[in-house]
mmCIF file of C-alpha atoms and ligand atoms in Angstrom:
data_model
loop_
_atom_site.group_PDB
_atom_site.id
_atom_site.type_symbol
_atom_site.label_atom_id
_atom_site.label_comp_id
_atom_site.label_asym_id
_atom_site.label_seq_id
_atom_site.Cartn_x
_atom_site.Cartn_y
_atom_site.Cartn_z
ATOM 1 C CA UNK A 533 0.000 0.000 0.000
ATOM 2 C CA UNK A 534 1.184 3.520 -0.641
ATOM 3 C CA UNK A 535 -0.146 7.041 -0.181
ATOM 4 C CA UNK A 536 -2.488 8.076 -2.930
ATOM 5 C CA UNK A 537 -0.748 11.395 -3.613
ATOM 6 C CA UNK A 538 2.563 9.541 -4.090
ATOM 7 C CA UNK A 539 0.906 7.110 -6.470
ATOM 8 C CA UNK A 540 -0.522 10.044 -8.466
ATOM 9 C CA UNK A 541 2.924 11.594 -8.692
ATOM 10 C CA UNK A 542 4.428 8.254 -9.812
ATOM 11 C CA UNK A 543 1.727 7.973 -12.469
ATOM 12 C CA UNK A 544 2.955 11.311 -13.799
ATOM 13 C CA UNK A 545 -0.239 13.223 -13.024
ATOM 14 C CA UNK A 546 1.330 16.051 -11.029
ATOM 15 C CA UNK A 547 3.816 16.758 -8.261
ATOM 16 C CA UNK A 548 2.888 15.300 -4.877
ATOM 17 C CA UNK A 549 1.625 18.716 -3.662
ATOM 18 C CA UNK A 550 -0.487 19.276 -6.731
ATOM 19 C CA UNK A 551 -1.774 15.722 -6.466
ATOM 20 C CA UNK A 552 -3.030 16.522 -2.959
ATOM 21 C CA UNK A 553 -4.835 19.554 -4.354
ATOM 22 C CA UNK A 554 -6.522 17.348 -6.950
ATOM 23 C CA UNK A 555 -7.630 15.033 -4.168
ATOM 24 C CA UNK A 556 -9.012 17.934 -2.103
ATOM 25 C CA UNK A 557 -10.855 19.164 -5.203
ATOM 26 C CA UNK A 558 -12.649 15.788 -5.406
ATOM 27 C CA UNK A 559 -11.116 14.862 -8.739
ATOM 28 C CA UNK A 560 -9.592 11.542 -7.725
ATOM 29 C CA UNK A 561 -11.484 8.249 -7.598
ATOM 30 C CA UNK A 562 -10.301 4.903 -6.266
ATOM 31 C CA UNK A 563 -12.385 1.914 -7.334
ATOM 32 C CA UNK A 564 -15.161 4.290 -8.349
ATOM 33 C CA UNK A 565 -15.248 6.186 -5.024
ATOM 34 C CA UNK A 566 -14.080 9.795 -4.785
ATOM 35 C CA UNK A 567 -11.235 10.091 -2.269
ATOM 36 C CA UNK A 568 -10.616 13.544 -0.770
ATOM 37 C CA UNK A 569 -8.926 12.565 2.478
ATOM 38 C CA UNK A 570 -5.219 13.372 2.478
ATOM 39 C CA UNK A 571 -3.065 10.442 3.542
ATOM 40 C CA UNK A 572 -5.408 7.873 1.982
ATOM 41 C CA UNK A 573 -3.713 4.684 0.878
ATOM 42 C CA UNK A 574 -3.905 2.816 -2.385
ATOM 43 C CA UNK A 575 -2.845 -0.639 -3.539
ATOM 44 C CA UNK A 576 -0.991 0.084 -6.778
ATOM 45 C CA UNK A 577 -1.401 -3.482 -8.021
ATOM 46 C CA UNK A 578 -5.099 -4.019 -7.421
ATOM 47 C CA UNK A 579 -6.914 -0.683 -7.058
ATOM 48 C CA UNK A 580 -8.259 1.237 -10.029
ATOM 49 C CA UNK A 581 -7.322 4.915 -9.742
ATOM 50 C CA UNK A 582 -8.961 7.568 -11.944
ATOM 51 C CA UNK A 583 -8.676 11.320 -12.384
ATOM 52 C CA UNK A 584 -12.008 12.742 -13.387
ATOM 53 C CA UNK A 585 -12.989 9.313 -14.702
ATOM 54 C CA UNK A 586 -9.713 8.727 -16.656
ATOM 55 C CA UNK A 587 -8.011 5.488 -15.576
ATOM 56 C CA UNK A 588 -4.363 5.864 -14.564
ATOM 57 C CA UNK A 589 -1.497 3.428 -14.901
ATOM 58 C CA UNK A 590 2.052 3.550 -13.639
ATOM 59 C CA UNK A 591 4.975 3.738 -16.041
ATOM 60 C CA UNK A 592 6.634 0.343 -16.338
ATOM 61 C CA UNK A 593 9.173 -0.273 -13.613
ATOM 62 C CA UNK A 594 12.220 -1.929 -15.073
ATOM 63 C CA UNK A 595 14.016 -4.767 -13.363
ATOM 64 C CA UNK A 596 17.781 -4.884 -12.901
ATOM 65 C CA UNK A 597 19.710 -7.895 -11.632
ATOM 66 C CA UNK A 598 23.317 -8.953 -11.447
ATOM 67 C CA UNK A 599 24.335 -12.584 -11.759
ATOM 68 C CA UNK A 600 27.686 -14.050 -10.837
ATOM 69 C CA UNK A 601 27.805 -16.294 -13.876
ATOM 70 C CA UNK A 602 29.718 -19.448 -12.987
ATOM 71 C CA UNK A 603 32.183 -21.083 -15.368
ATOM 72 C CA UNK A 604 30.625 -23.844 -17.428
ATOM 73 C CA UNK A 605 27.348 -22.077 -18.194
ATOM 74 C CA UNK A 606 26.006 -20.763 -21.465
ATOM 75 C CA UNK A 607 24.755 -17.174 -21.692
ATOM 76 C CA UNK A 608 21.291 -18.102 -22.833
ATOM 77 C CA UNK A 609 17.961 -18.248 -21.026
ATOM 78 C CA UNK A 610 17.156 -21.792 -22.135
ATOM 79 C CA UNK A 611 19.264 -24.441 -23.835
ATOM 80 C CA UNK A 612 17.435 -26.979 -26.009
ATOM 81 C CA UNK A 613 20.247 -29.473 -25.351
ATOM 82 C CA UNK A 614 19.796 -29.100 -21.603
ATOM 83 C CA UNK A 615 23.275 -27.730 -20.913
ATOM 84 C CA UNK A 616 23.679 -25.525 -17.826
ATOM 85 C CA UNK A 617 22.655 -21.991 -18.751
ATOM 86 C CA UNK A 618 21.982 -18.699 -16.977
ATOM 87 C CA UNK A 619 18.215 -19.313 -17.210
ATOM 88 C CA UNK A 620 18.758 -21.953 -14.491
ATOM 89 C CA UNK A 621 19.143 -19.138 -11.966
ATOM 90 C CA UNK A 622 16.032 -17.227 -12.960
ATOM 91 C CA UNK A 623 12.616 -17.733 -11.370
ATOM 92 C CA UNK A 624 9.165 -16.475 -12.375
ATOM 93 C CA UNK A 625 9.451 -13.627 -9.866
ATOM 94 C CA UNK A 626 12.376 -12.148 -11.841
ATOM 95 C CA UNK A 627 10.089 -11.478 -14.820
ATOM 96 C CA UNK A 628 11.216 -11.476 -18.461
ATOM 97 C CA UNK A 629 14.761 -10.206 -18.188
ATOM 98 C CA UNK A 630 17.585 -10.644 -20.691
ATOM 99 C CA UNK A 631 21.374 -10.734 -20.310
ATOM 100 C CA UNK A 632 23.290 -7.583 -21.198
ATOM 101 C CA UNK A 633 25.707 -9.080 -23.721
ATOM 102 C CA UNK A 634 27.342 -12.419 -23.187
ATOM 103 C CA UNK A 635 30.232 -14.174 -21.529
ATOM 104 C CA UNK A 636 31.851 -17.306 -22.919
ATOM 105 C CA UNK A 637 30.965 -20.727 -21.524
ATOM 106 C CA UNK A 638 34.229 -20.865 -19.567
ATOM 107 C CA UNK A 639 34.235 -17.196 -18.474
ATOM 108 C CA UNK A 640 32.813 -16.299 -15.073
ATOM 109 C CA UNK A 641 31.738 -13.116 -13.396
ATOM 110 C CA UNK A 642 29.352 -10.194 -13.604
ATOM 111 C CA UNK A 643 26.427 -10.413 -15.980
ATOM 112 C CA UNK A 644 23.604 -7.882 -15.820
ATOM 113 C CA UNK A 645 20.047 -8.953 -16.570
ATOM 114 C CA UNK A 646 17.265 -6.503 -17.290
ATOM 115 C CA UNK A 647 14.094 -5.810 -19.263
ATOM 116 C CA UNK A 648 15.267 -2.235 -19.989
ATOM 117 C CA UNK A 649 16.017 -2.397 -23.727
ATOM 118 C CA UNK A 650 17.262 1.202 -23.986
ATOM 119 C CA UNK A 651 19.802 0.611 -21.269
ATOM 120 C CA UNK A 652 20.999 -2.598 -22.934
ATOM 121 C CA UNK A 653 21.522 -0.731 -26.202
ATOM 122 C CA UNK A 654 23.472 2.040 -24.538
ATOM 123 C CA UNK A 655 25.716 -0.395 -22.702
ATOM 124 C CA UNK A 656 26.453 -2.553 -25.747
ATOM 125 C CA UNK A 657 26.534 -0.158 -28.711
ATOM 126 C CA UNK A 658 30.154 0.162 -29.851
ATOM 127 C CA UNK A 659 29.743 3.885 -30.516
ATOM 128 C CA UNK A 660 29.190 4.584 -26.798
ATOM 129 C CA UNK A 661 32.571 2.929 -26.020
ATOM 130 C CA UNK A 662 31.715 1.958 -22.455
ATOM 131 C CA UNK A 663 34.801 0.396 -20.848
ATOM 132 C CA UNK A 664 34.677 -3.320 -19.892
ATOM 133 C CA UNK A 665 37.338 -4.713 -17.604
ATOM 134 C CA UNK A 666 38.386 -8.327 -17.282
ATOM 135 C CA UNK A 667 40.925 -10.094 -15.128
ATOM 136 C CA UNK A 668 42.629 -12.811 -17.139
ATOM 137 C CA UNK A 669 44.878 -15.595 -15.929
ATOM 138 C CA UNK A 670 47.400 -15.991 -18.717
ATOM 139 C CA UNK A 671 50.263 -18.379 -19.382
ATOM 140 C CA UNK A 672 53.607 -16.910 -18.402
ATOM 141 C CA UNK A 673 54.191 -13.269 -17.513
ATOM 142 C CA UNK A 674 53.641 -10.661 -20.231
ATOM 143 C CA UNK A 675 56.487 -8.158 -20.420
ATOM 144 C CA UNK A 676 55.764 -4.419 -20.109
ATOM 145 C CA UNK A 677 56.314 -4.219 -23.896
ATOM 146 C CA UNK A 678 53.735 -6.940 -24.547
ATOM 147 C CA UNK A 679 51.195 -5.117 -22.351
ATOM 148 C CA UNK A 680 51.966 -1.899 -24.162
ATOM 149 C CA UNK A 681 51.358 -3.696 -27.455
ATOM 150 C CA UNK A 682 47.825 -4.539 -26.290
ATOM 151 C CA UNK A 683 47.175 -0.813 -25.830
ATOM 152 C CA UNK A 684 48.726 0.088 -29.175
ATOM 153 C CA UNK A 685 46.659 -2.555 -30.962
ATOM 154 C CA UNK A 686 47.049 -6.204 -31.929
ATOM 155 C CA UNK A 687 45.943 -8.185 -34.955
ATOM 156 C CA UNK A 688 43.374 -10.793 -33.922
ATOM 157 C CA UNK A 689 42.414 -12.347 -37.242
ATOM 158 C CA UNK A 690 41.173 -10.937 -40.495
ATOM 159 C CA UNK A 691 39.171 -8.131 -38.896
ATOM 160 C CA UNK A 692 40.457 -4.761 -37.797
ATOM 161 C CA UNK A 693 42.985 -4.841 -34.949
ATOM 162 C CA UNK A 694 41.896 -4.716 -31.325
ATOM 163 C CA UNK A 695 43.111 -2.165 -28.839
ATOM 164 C CA UNK A 696 42.981 -2.137 -25.047
ATOM 165 C CA UNK A 697 42.312 0.973 -23.021
ATOM 166 C CA UNK A 698 44.400 -0.432 -20.191
ATOM 167 C CA UNK A 699 46.526 -3.556 -19.638
ATOM 168 C CA UNK A 700 48.126 -4.026 -16.256
ATOM 169 C CA UNK A 701 49.757 -6.911 -14.443
ATOM 170 C CA UNK A 702 47.692 -7.730 -11.329
ATOM 171 C CA UNK A 703 49.718 -10.537 -9.771
ATOM 172 C CA UNK A 704 52.323 -13.091 -10.740
ATOM 173 C CA UNK A 705 52.085 -16.807 -9.943
ATOM 174 C CA UNK A 706 54.755 -19.499 -10.507
ATOM 175 C CA UNK A 707 54.107 -20.164 -14.189
ATOM 176 C CA UNK A 708 51.202 -17.824 -14.905
ATOM 177 C CA UNK A 709 49.947 -14.370 -14.087
ATOM 178 C CA UNK A 710 46.730 -12.407 -13.719
ATOM 179 C CA UNK A 711 46.347 -9.343 -15.932
ATOM 180 C CA UNK A 712 43.655 -6.646 -15.872
ATOM 181 C CA UNK A 713 42.528 -5.732 -19.360
ATOM 182 C CA UNK A 714 40.059 -2.962 -20.213
ATOM 183 C CA UNK A 715 38.486 -2.802 -23.654
ATOM 184 C CA UNK A 716 35.644 -0.759 -25.103
ATOM 185 C CA UNK A 717 34.008 -3.272 -27.400
ATOM 186 C CA UNK A 718 32.515 -6.716 -27.239
ATOM 187 C CA UNK A 719 33.807 -8.778 -30.155
ATOM 188 C CA UNK A 720 33.648 -12.570 -30.062
ATOM 189 C CA UNK A 721 36.411 -14.030 -27.826
ATOM 190 C CA UNK A 722 38.014 -10.602 -27.851
ATOM 191 C CA UNK A 723 40.094 -10.880 -24.685
ATOM 192 C CA UNK A 724 41.233 -14.417 -25.448
ATOM 193 C CA UNK A 725 42.271 -13.466 -28.973
ATOM 194 C CA UNK A 726 44.129 -10.382 -27.765
ATOM 195 C CA UNK A 727 46.216 -12.340 -25.278
ATOM 196 C CA UNK A 728 46.792 -15.096 -27.838
ATOM 197 C CA UNK A 729 48.137 -12.392 -30.177
ATOM 198 C CA UNK A 730 50.890 -11.472 -27.706
ATOM 199 C CA UNK A 731 51.754 -15.122 -27.042
ATOM 200 C CA UNK A 732 50.128 -15.431 -23.596
ATOM 201 C CA UNK A 733 47.023 -17.609 -23.970
ATOM 202 C CA UNK A 734 44.182 -17.113 -21.499
ATOM 203 C CA UNK A 735 43.798 -19.938 -18.969
ATOM 204 C CA UNK A 736 40.890 -18.424 -17.030
ATOM 205 C CA UNK A 737 38.786 -15.315 -17.500
ATOM 206 C CA UNK A 738 36.869 -13.366 -14.874
ATOM 207 C CA UNK A 739 34.770 -10.199 -15.130
ATOM 208 C CA UNK A 740 34.644 -8.700 -11.622
ATOM 209 C CA UNK A 741 32.013 -6.088 -12.571
ATOM 210 C CA UNK A 742 29.866 -4.988 -15.475
ATOM 211 C CA UNK A 743 29.319 -1.252 -15.914
ATOM 212 C CA UNK A 744 30.611 -0.799 -12.352
ATOM 213 C CA UNK A 745 28.213 -3.341 -10.795
ATOM 214 C CA UNK A 746 30.440 -5.738 -8.888
ATOM 215 C CA UNK A 747 30.149 -9.428 -8.008
ATOM 216 C CA UNK A 748 33.178 -9.414 -5.721
ATOM 217 C CA UNK A 749 31.099 -10.153 -2.613
ATOM 218 C CA UNK A 750 28.956 -12.763 -4.338
ATOM 219 C CA UNK A 751 29.372 -16.459 -5.036
ATOM 220 C CA UNK A 752 29.138 -18.171 -8.437
ATOM 221 C CA UNK A 753 25.485 -18.697 -9.314
ATOM 222 C CA UNK A 754 24.250 -15.919 -7.024
ATOM 223 C CA UNK A 755 21.674 -13.552 -8.494
ATOM 224 C CA UNK A 756 20.518 -10.377 -6.787
ATOM 225 C CA UNK A 757 18.546 -7.252 -7.587
ATOM 226 C CA UNK A 758 20.599 -4.063 -7.891
ATOM 227 C CA UNK A 759 20.377 -1.632 -4.998
ATOM 228 C CA UNK A 760 18.925 1.829 -5.580
ATOM 229 C CA UNK A 761 22.451 3.278 -5.649
ATOM 230 C CA UNK A 762 23.617 0.699 -8.159
ATOM 231 C CA UNK A 763 20.644 1.516 -10.411
ATOM 232 C CA UNK A 764 21.634 5.191 -10.302
ATOM 233 C CA UNK A 765 25.253 4.307 -11.135
ATOM 234 C CA UNK A 766 24.216 1.961 -13.941
ATOM 235 C CA UNK A 767 22.039 4.590 -15.597
ATOM 236 C CA UNK A 768 24.773 7.247 -15.245
ATOM 237 C CA UNK A 769 27.265 4.882 -16.889
ATOM 238 C CA UNK A 770 24.831 3.916 -19.655
ATOM 239 C CA UNK A 771 24.088 7.575 -20.421
ATOM 240 C CA UNK A 772 27.782 8.430 -20.469
ATOM 241 C CA UNK A 773 27.505 10.709 -17.415
ATOM 242 C CA UNK A 774 30.073 8.691 -15.505
ATOM 243 C CA UNK A 775 32.738 6.127 -16.270
ATOM 244 C CA UNK A 776 32.304 2.751 -14.624
ATOM 245 C CA UNK A 777 34.601 2.541 -11.597
ATOM 246 C CA UNK A 778 37.410 0.030 -12.125
ATOM 247 C CA UNK A 779 36.690 -3.049 -10.016
ATOM 248 C CA UNK A 780 39.560 -5.521 -9.722
ATOM 249 C CA UNK A 781 39.604 -8.833 -7.894
ATOM 250 C CA UNK A 782 40.062 -12.535 -8.499
ATOM 251 C CA UNK A 783 37.373 -15.198 -8.723
ATOM 252 C CA UNK A 784 36.243 -16.257 -5.300
ATOM 253 C CA UNK A 785 37.902 -19.702 -5.112
ATOM 254 C CA UNK A 786 41.244 -18.250 -6.156
ATOM 255 C CA UNK A 787 41.594 -15.853 -3.210
HETATM 256 N N1 LIG B 504 36.354 -11.834 -24.112
HETATM 257 C C1 LIG B 504 36.442 -13.173 -24.243
HETATM 258 O O1 LIG B 504 37.342 -13.680 -24.887
HETATM 259 N N2 LIG B 504 35.535 -13.938 -23.611
HETATM 260 C C2 LIG B 504 34.522 -13.427 -22.836
HETATM 261 O O2 LIG B 504 33.725 -14.180 -22.270
HETATM 262 C C3 LIG B 504 34.454 -12.025 -22.727
HETATM 263 C C4 LIG B 504 35.368 -11.241 -23.375
#
């Protein structure tokens, strides 16, 4: 239940103060009854609210979720062959949401899900160049020159070369290392092909955050709704008003 004047404001009728004036003027009906009393409550899902006989409806509220996609899952809502897929983590209550882009079968980490098509377009359209950061475990230890080469551009097949915005060593293991790579596009197997091009094949790939929304405190397979603050950040990033904060960390079992 919520206050009627708030509901009217959410429905785009008027500001909350003006909505109260409309109520006092006897212009608002709930389930056919005129409601003048300030502070009256309404059930947005079940009550019918009218202004001078005109039925109101609320603008659609979009849904935003973040999934920690585990390794060994396909970025699809349903797989006809019954392979593990991200749809396995969705329930009816989550509504009809879609993944924002895709991660490879063996890549794990942050994957946004939403029914907000405009936001998806903004986040994925190459011309908006929204940075995407990955942490890759690669064979050997790339030299500073090799990392610099990633930023200058590398040939990854017949298409145009690929360029990183940032390439930085995160930590060094015995025979391998973890490298943070930021790119601004989403070509097929992009990160893997870029590291292959400098002679350091990817052994494991993790995306700690998507558009600044982090999975660092989550476990593989966990799905949660974004907080209010995260929704604000996501929209600011999608609209180009802020850059996604760089989130760096290793997959949970590797800590
Ligand atoms: N680049 C890749 O190679 N794989 C992914 O899953 C994401 C980016």
